[in-house]
Amino acid sequence: MAKIPIDLKAGEIKKDNSVIVGIDLGTTNSLVSYIKDGKAIAVKDKSGTNTLVPSIVSFAPSGEILVGEQARMNLILHPERTIYSVKRLLGKSYADIQGRRSKLGYTIIEDDTDALVKIQIDDKFYTPVELSAEILKFLKQRVEEELGLPVTKAVITVPAYFNDTQRQSTKDAGKLAGLDVLRIINEPTAASLAYGLDNLNDGKIAIYDLGGGTFDISILEITDGVFEVLSTHGDTYLGGDDIDNAIIEFWMDKYGIAEIAVMDNKEFSQAIRLTAEKAKKHLSFNDKFSETLGGVLFEINRSEFDSIITPIVDRTILSVNQALKDAKLSIEQVDELVLVGGSTRIPIIKSRLSEFFKKNVNDTLDPDEVVSLGAAVQADVLAGKNKRILLLDVTPLSMGIETMGGLMDVIVPRNSTIPIKVGRKYTTSMDGQKNLKVAIYQGERDLVKDNRKLGEFILKDIPPMSAGIPKIEVHFIIDSDGILQVRAKEERSGTESDIEINNHLGISEEEMGRMLLESIQHAEADMKVKALQESVNEANYIVNASKKFIQQNTSILSEDEIQEIQERTSKLKESISSQDKNSIQSAIQNLNAYTTPLAHRALDKNIGDAIKGISL
Ligand code: ADP
Ligand code: MG
């Protein structure tokens, strides 16, 4: 391709001496690492003991935002103001988390649409991106204090199964925390890098990751230093927490403690949970555990422990088998086995896996730290300080299209290797909409007006359909010469249109540098505007939907109900003009709370009618 005048090795504009850090943004714990004298090290807290930061954010009644250990204390004191496991919500819509909401101590607002989830604290609404950014800010500050230097660049890891939206959300969180996220890499890839397995020639690696609440098995193939994910499997609700629960159940049985007694007493229930976790960790290095709690001596030995966790280990092995099957590999074809996640310190897990794979495990690095250490290795490669470099052609700036309200929707992120083909689905926002404008931009800002326009075209002759019904797939295709082609196709009718663009390369180094810098400087303000615009879009959609809902269901709604919906709808309309994200969200919630049961009634009626229709 016509080479872009930037440093392709580093995938960045200006080379400087600043450190690029590696961050593991975990469900249970997060941490930051960097390379010191050629070796990856994880950064400890001020007391010099802990590298792990619990991934917990708490909003103290005073307004202070606490992160990590301090926030963890508030899990008991202020459960409704303390958010844990936010990674599970990243890039998720309400519809995605159906049924899981009630299990959390904090409030996720009631809604079952495709809108992205928000968490309510008092009268404010937070996105998972904002909450993750708090954790990242904490880590940024920790490493800055250690180095005595500002840190603005990072590599952040995500699970191999994370989709586009989840990856983009992770990047957004980094940006909001003041970090230029040079690359998002897969956690299993990071773990393999930490063990130096990128030096394997054409090897296959199994990475077994058992964390606090999730289990992942990934099979990677490495060819000439490039990692490819062959398969992933796992269980998003299986991890160390389940092992703690198994110990609690064992004790309740053994000492005849009723579940009610534990549930009713919050403090006791928390204390027994902490004791169970302590027992579990103790048994990774000792044969027996005993401790007195509330006058009762709680005991458990290694063989009791091994037998109660066997069902959990068995479940993970089933997943391992599935992952091997999906990768079309036999056990013998796996060259390396890597253990990741705090729970893999448990001896029986190590021995069962070693037996299953018929080989020794890579467990010399700390399993809690290995992902972040590997991210630091990748960061070092990007900084051009490491010889393990692959020359890759990358996109110097993100590319995407304009969506409702002038927002930039990134389709090809910055630093993507080319050639590349990426698609995303869109729909119309107005009933009977015939044309859709596809405007293509380049840059890192959240609003297209601040980015560089590359071109536009109009997808014409979409057959008349209600808003939201057309399925329009937009593809970005960049060939190995760097030529970008953008295609849009309405799938129901087959209508399509496209454009070829090559001016995205005609941009100077200075210009790119300026654009990158500005995107970081304006990150917070941009995010605010974006969040407001997204709320406005969501509100407009709901206003429209309730109008239609009334029209379609006049027969089953009472006068009073119709009036109430209309009143709540006009309040929502008023809130849109207030241009305040939180009042818009409150008004949405207020309307949804009223219409959700009515919608269920209408659905029941319609299904009833349909069944009657069949029997006639
Ligand atoms: P995540 O990737 O989900 O953020 P981690 O990899 O940090 O999670 O793992 C956290 C889990 O590891 C917790 O459930 C914790 O109790 C468990 N753990 C940590 N140390 C040990 C140990 N020595 N033995 C058993 N489990 C442990
Ligand atoms: Mg992890």
XYZ file of C-alpha atoms and ligand atoms in Angstrom:
644
model
C 0.000 0.000 0.000
C 0.963 3.636 -0.249
C 2.759 3.766 3.092
C 1.380 6.170 5.611
C 4.047 8.436 6.990
C 3.724 7.108 10.511
C 5.573 4.570 12.571
C 3.828 1.384 11.545
C 5.689 -0.755 14.039
C 4.324 1.287 16.878
C 1.036 1.995 15.172
C 1.247 5.547 16.375
C 2.233 8.956 15.225
C 5.073 10.304 17.242
C 7.566 8.152 18.996
C 8.519 9.369 22.427
C 9.956 7.883 25.566
C 6.747 7.630 27.529
C 5.800 4.300 29.043
C 2.884 2.327 27.646
C 1.222 0.292 30.366
C -0.689 -2.992 30.237
C -4.035 -3.220 32.008
C -6.130 -6.244 32.935
C -9.626 -4.848 33.483
C -11.123 -7.890 35.200
C -14.599 -8.821 36.402
C -13.391 -9.348 39.967
C -9.952 -7.730 40.056
C -8.018 -5.319 37.859
C -4.346 -4.396 37.753
C -1.720 -2.492 35.823
C 1.790 -3.569 34.746
C 4.718 -2.112 32.877
C 8.130 -3.212 31.675
C 11.031 -2.356 33.932
C 14.545 -3.303 32.802
C 13.115 -5.699 30.246
C 10.882 -7.482 32.720
C 7.116 -7.122 33.196
C 6.093 -6.170 36.713
C 2.677 -5.534 38.244
C 2.286 -2.294 40.210
C 1.556 -2.666 43.927
C -0.473 -0.461 46.276
C 1.217 2.077 48.562
C 1.845 -0.495 51.293
C 3.706 -2.600 48.727
C 1.610 -5.726 49.241
C -1.284 -5.930 46.775
C -1.185 -5.732 43.021
C -4.894 -6.540 42.661
C -7.504 -3.801 42.733
C -11.016 -5.160 43.346
C -13.128 -4.058 40.359
C -15.616 -2.258 42.578
C -16.805 1.354 42.449
C -18.771 2.892 45.307
C -20.541 6.250 45.448
C -20.258 7.439 49.048
C -23.264 9.443 50.268
C -20.826 12.366 50.558
C -20.432 12.267 46.786
C -16.931 10.817 46.871
C -16.180 8.014 44.410
C -14.291 5.096 45.937
C -12.528 2.380 43.960
C -10.947 -0.948 44.921
C -10.468 -2.109 48.538
C -12.184 0.982 49.922
C -15.186 0.412 47.707
C -15.260 -3.245 48.712
C -15.980 -2.227 52.339
C -19.157 -0.578 51.106
C -20.534 -3.816 49.657
C -22.092 -4.474 53.071
C -22.622 -0.888 54.254
C -24.069 0.568 51.051
C -24.851 -2.294 48.662
C -27.210 -0.094 46.627
C -24.420 2.434 45.977
C -21.653 -0.069 45.300
C -21.138 -1.537 41.865
C -19.232 -4.782 41.293
C -18.842 -6.987 38.200
C -19.485 -3.994 35.935
C -17.550 -5.786 33.200
C -20.544 -8.089 32.796
C -22.632 -5.065 31.772
C -20.170 -3.467 29.321
C -21.724 -3.105 25.887
C -24.894 -4.904 27.014
C -28.490 -3.889 26.388
C -31.338 -4.371 28.848
C -32.609 -7.174 26.663
C -29.212 -8.929 27.011
C -29.349 -9.044 30.808
C -32.962 -10.145 31.206
C -33.364 -12.148 34.399
C -29.960 -11.257 35.845
C -30.916 -7.815 37.102
C -32.567 -8.941 40.348
C -29.415 -10.747 41.497
C -27.423 -7.516 41.809
C -27.418 -5.315 44.907
C -27.521 -2.079 42.918
C -30.227 -0.710 40.653
C -30.261 -1.260 36.935
C -33.183 0.694 35.621
C -36.261 -1.200 34.422
C -36.394 -1.374 30.689
C -36.430 -4.225 28.230
C -35.409 -2.475 25.058
C -32.210 -2.686 23.065
C -30.859 0.470 24.740
C -27.553 0.036 26.571
C -27.855 -0.531 30.338
C -27.436 2.241 32.878
C -27.061 2.099 36.622
C -28.979 4.437 38.868
C -27.490 5.989 42.009
C -29.767 8.605 43.601
C -30.993 10.707 40.683
C -27.955 10.075 38.485
C -27.554 7.457 35.791
C -24.177 5.929 35.020
C -23.095 3.851 32.072
C -20.840 0.811 32.482
C -18.291 2.758 30.416
C -18.204 5.570 33.001
C -17.899 3.085 35.873
C -15.104 1.145 34.161
C -13.369 4.482 33.536
C -13.276 5.054 37.314
C -11.383 1.783 37.768
C -9.008 2.722 34.941
C -8.400 6.192 36.432
C -7.490 4.529 39.721
C -4.975 2.247 37.962
C -3.604 5.155 35.934
C -2.988 7.120 39.088
C -1.362 4.136 40.788
C 1.191 3.634 38.023
C 1.804 7.386 37.666
C 2.654 7.575 41.362
C 5.019 4.640 41.049
C 6.784 6.060 37.985
C 6.556 9.715 38.931
C 5.507 10.381 35.318
C 2.229 10.994 33.545
C 0.932 7.880 31.802
C -1.340 8.359 28.786
C -1.026 5.196 26.734
C -2.236 1.717 27.453
C -2.977 -1.730 26.132
C -6.131 -3.154 27.726
C -7.194 -6.803 27.682
C -10.664 -8.246 27.069
C -12.028 -11.816 26.979
C -11.580 -13.490 23.595
C -15.354 -13.733 23.172
C -15.967 -9.963 23.596
C -17.869 -8.592 20.585
C -17.283 -5.310 18.755
C -19.499 -3.269 21.047
C -17.853 -4.626 24.182
C -14.384 -3.918 22.772
C -15.374 -0.415 21.727
C -16.880 0.207 25.177
C -13.590 -0.833 26.768
C -11.748 1.646 24.539
C -14.241 4.374 25.382
C -13.679 3.724 29.080
C -9.942 4.100 28.543
C -10.406 7.347 26.671
C -12.649 8.687 29.410
C -9.946 7.846 31.934
C -7.455 9.899 29.912
C -5.778 6.924 28.286
C -5.019 6.503 24.623
C -5.831 2.815 24.178
C -3.318 1.729 21.553
C -4.663 -1.753 21.380
C -7.250 -4.059 22.861
C -5.868 -7.584 23.104
C -7.435 -10.872 24.096
C -6.764 -12.064 27.640
C -5.563 -15.540 26.543
C -3.200 -13.927 24.021
C -1.815 -11.696 26.764
C -1.275 -14.688 29.054
C 0.593 -16.507 26.269
C 2.772 -13.433 25.641
C 3.647 -13.266 29.328
C 5.011 -16.806 29.062
C 6.871 -15.899 25.866
C 4.879 -18.439 23.870
C 4.817 -16.140 20.826
C 8.238 -17.628 20.129
C 6.695 -21.048 19.556
C 6.754 -22.020 15.927
C 3.312 -23.049 14.766
C 2.131 -24.132 18.190
C -1.298 -24.639 19.715
C -1.976 -23.300 23.182
C -4.820 -24.018 25.612
C -5.473 -21.209 28.094
C -7.613 -22.175 31.088
C -8.861 -19.095 32.969
C -10.857 -19.575 36.174
C -11.418 -16.207 37.844
C -13.812 -14.940 40.505
C -17.044 -15.272 38.611
C -16.228 -16.471 35.134
C -14.592 -19.421 33.433
C -13.015 -19.250 29.980
C -11.123 -21.806 27.945
C -9.462 -20.604 24.757
C -7.509 -22.500 22.160
C -5.022 -20.357 20.258
C -2.854 -21.117 17.303
C 0.370 -19.269 16.812
C 2.006 -18.936 13.417
C 5.099 -16.774 12.951
C 4.308 -14.819 16.089
C 0.706 -14.094 15.124
C -2.062 -15.382 17.385
C -5.345 -16.688 16.104
C -8.244 -17.746 18.319
C -9.321 -21.225 17.168
C -12.117 -21.594 19.686
C -13.417 -20.310 22.992
C -15.833 -21.842 25.445
C -16.717 -21.350 29.060
C -19.307 -20.300 31.556
C -19.909 -16.640 32.371
C -21.354 -17.636 35.743
C -18.804 -20.085 37.124
C -15.781 -19.161 39.209
C -14.198 -18.699 42.622
C -17.468 -17.323 44.054
C -19.130 -20.671 43.367
C -16.294 -22.443 45.175
C -16.853 -20.154 48.194
C -20.568 -20.979 48.071
C -19.814 -24.702 47.953
C -17.759 -24.372 51.147
C -20.557 -22.419 52.869
C -23.072 -25.130 51.954
C -20.702 -27.805 53.220
C -20.423 -26.009 56.571
C -24.128 -25.368 56.901
C -24.733 -29.093 56.401
C -21.954 -30.117 58.714
C -22.895 -27.751 61.556
C -26.655 -27.776 61.033
C -26.978 -24.067 60.302
C -30.210 -23.175 58.574
C -30.039 -21.121 55.437
C -32.556 -18.691 56.958
C -30.198 -17.918 59.837
C -27.467 -16.964 57.387
C -29.665 -15.051 54.977
C -31.371 -13.064 57.722
C -28.174 -11.834 59.224
C -26.307 -9.717 56.704
C -23.189 -9.424 58.816
C -23.011 -13.138 59.537
C -23.632 -13.968 55.919
C -20.796 -11.673 54.846
C -18.494 -12.999 57.588
C -19.069 -16.626 56.632
C -18.449 -15.728 52.973
C -15.109 -14.140 53.846
C -14.173 -17.118 56.039
C -15.037 -19.513 53.222
C -12.804 -17.600 50.805
C -10.035 -17.554 53.394
C -10.394 -21.325 53.872
C -10.241 -21.890 50.125
C -7.057 -19.854 49.729
C -5.486 -21.448 52.794
C -6.170 -24.926 51.407
C -4.227 -24.105 48.248
C -1.075 -24.284 50.376
C -2.079 -26.250 53.510
C -3.938 -29.458 54.354
C -6.373 -28.168 56.942
C -8.296 -25.013 57.863
C -10.056 -24.102 61.101
C -11.409 -20.850 62.490
C -13.970 -19.859 65.093
C -16.824 -17.660 64.004
C -19.795 -16.721 66.194
C -18.787 -19.375 68.736
C -18.687 -22.172 66.148
C -15.455 -23.850 65.048
C -15.469 -24.015 61.257
C -13.212 -26.726 59.854
C -12.467 -28.215 56.481
C -9.579 -30.330 55.240
C -8.063 -30.740 51.797
C -9.804 -33.994 50.908
C -13.216 -32.654 51.946
C -12.507 -29.556 49.867
C -11.386 -31.602 46.870
C -14.558 -33.640 46.903
C -16.905 -30.651 47.152
C -15.288 -28.832 44.257
C -15.039 -31.874 41.988
C -18.428 -31.118 40.331
C -17.176 -27.592 39.523
C -13.926 -28.894 38.037
C -15.910 -31.471 36.050
C -18.033 -28.717 34.532
C -14.924 -26.854 33.378
C -13.489 -30.015 31.824
C -16.693 -30.449 29.803
C -16.101 -26.947 28.403
C -12.476 -27.805 27.651
C -13.651 -30.827 25.650
C -16.090 -28.677 23.724
C -13.410 -26.074 22.936
C -11.074 -28.799 21.637
C -13.876 -30.202 19.522
C -14.697 -26.752 18.092
C -11.006 -26.231 17.282
C -10.948 -29.724 15.716
C -7.968 -30.693 17.842
C -7.102 -33.759 19.875
C -5.532 -33.435 23.311
C -2.195 -34.559 21.842
C -2.183 -31.661 19.389
C -2.089 -29.078 22.171
C 1.518 -27.976 22.742
C 1.171 -25.738 25.787
C -1.237 -25.360 28.669
C -1.427 -22.008 30.462
C -3.264 -21.372 33.729
C -4.846 -17.981 34.382
C -7.040 -16.616 37.183
C -6.726 -16.733 40.964
C -8.754 -19.939 41.242
C -6.190 -21.974 39.296
C -3.949 -21.917 42.385
C -6.105 -24.731 43.727
C -3.936 -27.885 43.604
C -6.676 -30.271 42.460
C -7.437 -28.020 39.503
C -3.791 -28.070 38.457
C -3.487 -31.813 38.815
C -6.767 -32.606 37.037
C -5.739 -30.422 34.085
C -2.238 -31.768 33.927
C -3.705 -35.295 33.849
C -6.296 -34.378 31.240
C -3.825 -32.722 28.869
C -1.040 -35.188 29.700
C 1.451 -32.373 30.139
C 2.888 -29.954 32.671
C 1.140 -26.668 33.214
C 2.678 -23.209 32.725
C 2.148 -21.874 36.224
C 5.388 -20.123 37.154
C 3.830 -16.660 36.812
C 1.256 -15.388 39.257
C -2.119 -16.451 37.763
C -3.762 -13.218 38.949
C -1.120 -11.104 37.271
C -0.292 -13.008 34.113
C -2.838 -11.254 31.861
C -1.727 -7.780 32.846
C 1.961 -8.786 32.560
C 1.275 -9.974 29.010
C -0.499 -6.707 28.202
C 2.655 -4.902 29.322
C 4.738 -7.104 27.007
C 2.448 -6.141 24.122
C 2.697 -2.484 25.141
C 6.465 -2.726 25.047
C 6.308 -4.174 21.548
C 4.115 -1.264 20.473
C 6.576 1.171 21.998
C 9.163 -0.342 19.680
C 11.374 -1.309 22.602
C 11.022 -5.016 22.097
C 12.610 -6.990 19.295
C 9.640 -9.340 18.976
C 8.137 -7.055 16.387
C 5.943 -7.816 13.480
C 5.670 -5.315 10.712
C 2.023 -4.775 10.157
C 0.133 -2.235 8.128
C -2.453 -0.611 10.300
C -5.166 2.018 10.003
C -3.744 5.185 11.544
C -7.141 6.617 12.567
C -10.537 5.101 13.284
C -13.127 5.102 10.526
C -16.878 5.006 10.852
C -20.181 6.571 9.926
C -22.477 9.261 11.254
C -25.489 8.053 13.244
C -28.476 9.925 14.680
C -27.660 13.235 16.288
C -24.268 13.594 14.609
C -22.580 10.812 16.567
C -19.542 8.973 15.232
C -20.025 5.215 15.115
C -16.593 3.619 14.710
C -16.585 0.604 12.400
C -12.844 0.118 11.826
C -10.940 1.087 14.984
C -7.586 2.807 14.824
C -4.654 0.388 14.659
C -6.637 -2.348 12.911
C -4.423 -4.453 10.700
C -5.270 -4.451 7.010
C -6.654 -5.988 4.848
C -9.859 -5.984 6.831
C -13.601 -6.397 6.299
C -16.030 -5.327 9.016
C -19.807 -5.009 8.934
C -22.438 -3.561 11.222
C -26.236 -3.512 11.097
C -28.348 -0.359 11.133
C -31.974 0.516 10.631
C -34.162 3.519 9.817
C -35.457 6.023 12.365
C -38.589 7.202 10.537
C -41.641 5.337 9.279
C -41.599 4.871 5.523
C -38.063 6.243 5.224
C -36.937 5.823 1.606
C -33.356 7.041 1.691
C -30.491 6.575 4.098
C -27.446 8.799 4.016
C -24.177 7.032 4.759
C -21.579 9.661 5.703
C -18.059 8.337 6.290
C -15.625 9.933 8.705
C -12.132 9.379 10.055
C -10.974 10.345 13.544
C -11.251 9.670 17.238
C -13.821 12.196 18.391
C -17.343 11.206 19.428
C -19.079 13.751 17.226
C -18.572 13.621 13.480
C -18.331 17.405 13.250
C -14.941 17.151 14.980
C -13.690 14.416 12.655
C -12.548 14.372 9.063
C -15.178 13.643 6.438
C -14.110 11.140 3.788
C -17.237 10.978 1.671
C -20.897 10.101 1.599
C -23.520 8.352 -0.474
C -27.221 7.726 -0.294
C -28.828 4.313 -0.159
C -31.970 4.974 -2.222
C -35.278 3.206 -2.824
C -35.684 1.449 0.490
C -39.223 -0.025 0.240
C -41.666 1.627 2.693
C -41.481 -0.018 6.106
C -42.010 1.086 9.717
C -39.047 2.645 11.478
C -36.713 -0.006 12.853
C -37.809 -2.747 10.451
C -35.304 -2.386 7.546
C -32.077 -4.307 8.061
C -29.255 -2.280 6.601
C -25.796 -3.777 6.682
C -22.895 -1.367 6.222
C -19.536 -2.919 5.332
C -16.094 -1.313 5.463
C -13.597 -3.169 3.321
C -9.954 -2.100 3.192
C -7.719 -4.009 0.790
C -3.991 -4.517 1.187
C -3.362 -1.325 -0.804
C -5.275 0.632 1.796
C -8.223 1.423 -0.486
C -11.442 1.709 1.464
C -14.736 0.603 0.037
C -17.968 1.243 1.937
C -21.077 -0.729 0.999
C -24.632 -0.496 2.290
C -27.339 -3.044 1.595
C -30.927 -3.265 2.757
C -31.297 -6.979 3.293
C -35.061 -7.402 2.983
C -35.227 -5.775 -0.455
C -31.678 -6.306 -1.669
C -31.255 -2.561 -2.439
C -27.570 -1.658 -2.335
C -25.059 1.096 -2.966
C -21.379 1.744 -2.385
C -18.471 4.182 -2.580
C -14.720 3.881 -2.979
C -12.488 6.133 -0.928
C -8.759 6.666 -0.983
C -8.361 10.132 0.477
C -8.144 8.699 4.014
C -4.421 8.264 3.494
C -3.804 11.858 2.406
C -3.340 13.197 5.864
C -0.162 14.552 7.360
C 1.596 13.232 10.426
C 1.035 16.537 12.230
C -2.651 16.477 11.446
C -2.988 12.941 12.781
C -1.034 13.796 15.895
C -3.255 16.803 16.524
C -6.418 14.731 16.046
C -5.251 12.086 18.500
C -4.235 14.615 21.099
C -7.535 16.476 20.851
C -9.521 13.296 21.218
C -7.894 12.678 24.589
C -8.163 16.310 25.701
C -11.858 16.477 24.851
C -12.733 12.933 25.933
C -14.763 13.891 28.957
C -16.723 16.699 27.303
C -17.300 14.577 24.182
C -18.614 11.657 26.227
C -21.081 13.948 27.975
C -22.452 15.236 24.684
C -22.576 11.709 23.331
C -24.379 10.337 26.396
C -26.915 13.173 26.184
C -27.478 12.558 22.488
C -27.934 8.838 23.090
C -30.522 9.599 25.762
C -32.321 11.961 23.384
C -32.338 9.266 20.681
C -33.641 6.704 23.150
C -36.336 9.139 24.345
C -37.474 10.016 20.825
C -37.727 6.348 20.025
C -39.826 5.671 23.118
C -42.124 8.682 22.498
C -42.781 7.304 19.037
C -43.274 3.770 20.318
C -45.841 4.822 22.941
C -47.823 6.764 20.347
C -47.971 3.633 18.197
C -48.733 1.482 21.207
C -51.845 3.548 21.974
C -52.968 3.461 18.328
C -52.620 -0.291 18.108
C -54.207 -1.142 21.429
C -57.173 1.208 21.848
C -59.423 -1.816 22.385
C -57.625 -3.073 25.480
C -56.616 0.220 27.103
C -58.988 2.211 29.317
C -59.473 5.963 28.850
C -57.562 6.567 32.067
C -54.687 4.413 30.955
C -54.445 6.186 27.632
C -54.468 9.527 29.391
C -51.785 8.421 31.833
C -49.534 7.209 28.992
C -50.058 10.487 27.178
C -49.232 12.517 30.263
C -46.066 10.554 30.929
C -45.146 10.834 27.254
C -45.483 14.591 27.276
C -43.336 14.742 30.399
C -40.740 12.749 28.489
C -40.986 15.198 25.584
C -40.495 18.113 27.969
C -37.458 16.414 29.459
C -35.903 16.137 25.991
C -35.925 19.904 25.683
C -34.306 20.189 29.130
C -31.114 18.730 27.580
C -30.331 17.044 30.891
C -29.358 13.397 30.609
C -30.530 12.464 34.073
C -34.001 14.014 33.770
C -34.435 12.332 30.393
C -33.503 8.983 31.902
C -35.879 9.524 34.842
C -38.705 10.390 32.454
C -37.967 7.299 30.330
C -38.031 5.165 33.416
C -41.263 6.792 34.583
C -42.970 6.033 31.281
C -41.580 2.500 31.014
C -42.651 1.637 34.563
C -46.213 2.389 33.529
C -46.258 0.891 30.040
C -44.316 -2.359 30.669
C -47.232 -4.165 32.438
C -49.654 -2.796 29.825
C -47.411 -4.091 27.048
C -47.428 -7.539 28.660
C -51.221 -7.427 28.804
C -51.386 -6.461 25.127
C -48.980 -9.250 24.235
C -51.081 -11.834 26.105
C -54.177 -10.595 24.330
C -52.537 -10.697 20.926
C -51.222 -14.204 21.485
C -54.684 -15.228 22.696
C -56.185 -13.798 19.511
C -53.644 -15.576 17.370
C -54.433 -18.911 19.012
C -58.161 -18.294 18.543
C -57.414 -17.487 14.927
C -55.823 -20.896 14.475
C -58.655 -22.855 16.039
C -61.331 -21.161 13.953
P -11.132 -12.075 37.491
O -10.344 -12.486 36.294
O -12.562 -12.552 37.443
O -11.047 -10.621 37.784
P -9.128 -13.232 39.324
O -8.307 -13.930 38.329
O -8.533 -12.074 40.014
O -10.573 -12.858 38.776
O -9.545 -14.345 40.400
C -10.220 -14.055 41.584
C -10.619 -15.356 42.257
O -9.432 -16.105 42.600
C -11.382 -15.134 43.562
O -12.526 -15.959 43.588
C -10.373 -15.579 44.609
O -11.015 -16.097 45.771
C -9.606 -16.666 43.898
N -8.308 -16.949 44.502
C -7.291 -16.091 44.730
N -6.257 -16.720 45.356
C -6.635 -18.020 45.504
C -6.033 -19.176 46.094
N -4.828 -19.113 46.660
N -6.716 -20.347 46.062
C -7.943 -20.400 45.521
N -8.573 -19.352 44.964
C -7.947 -18.171 44.959
Mg -9.181 -12.365 34.691
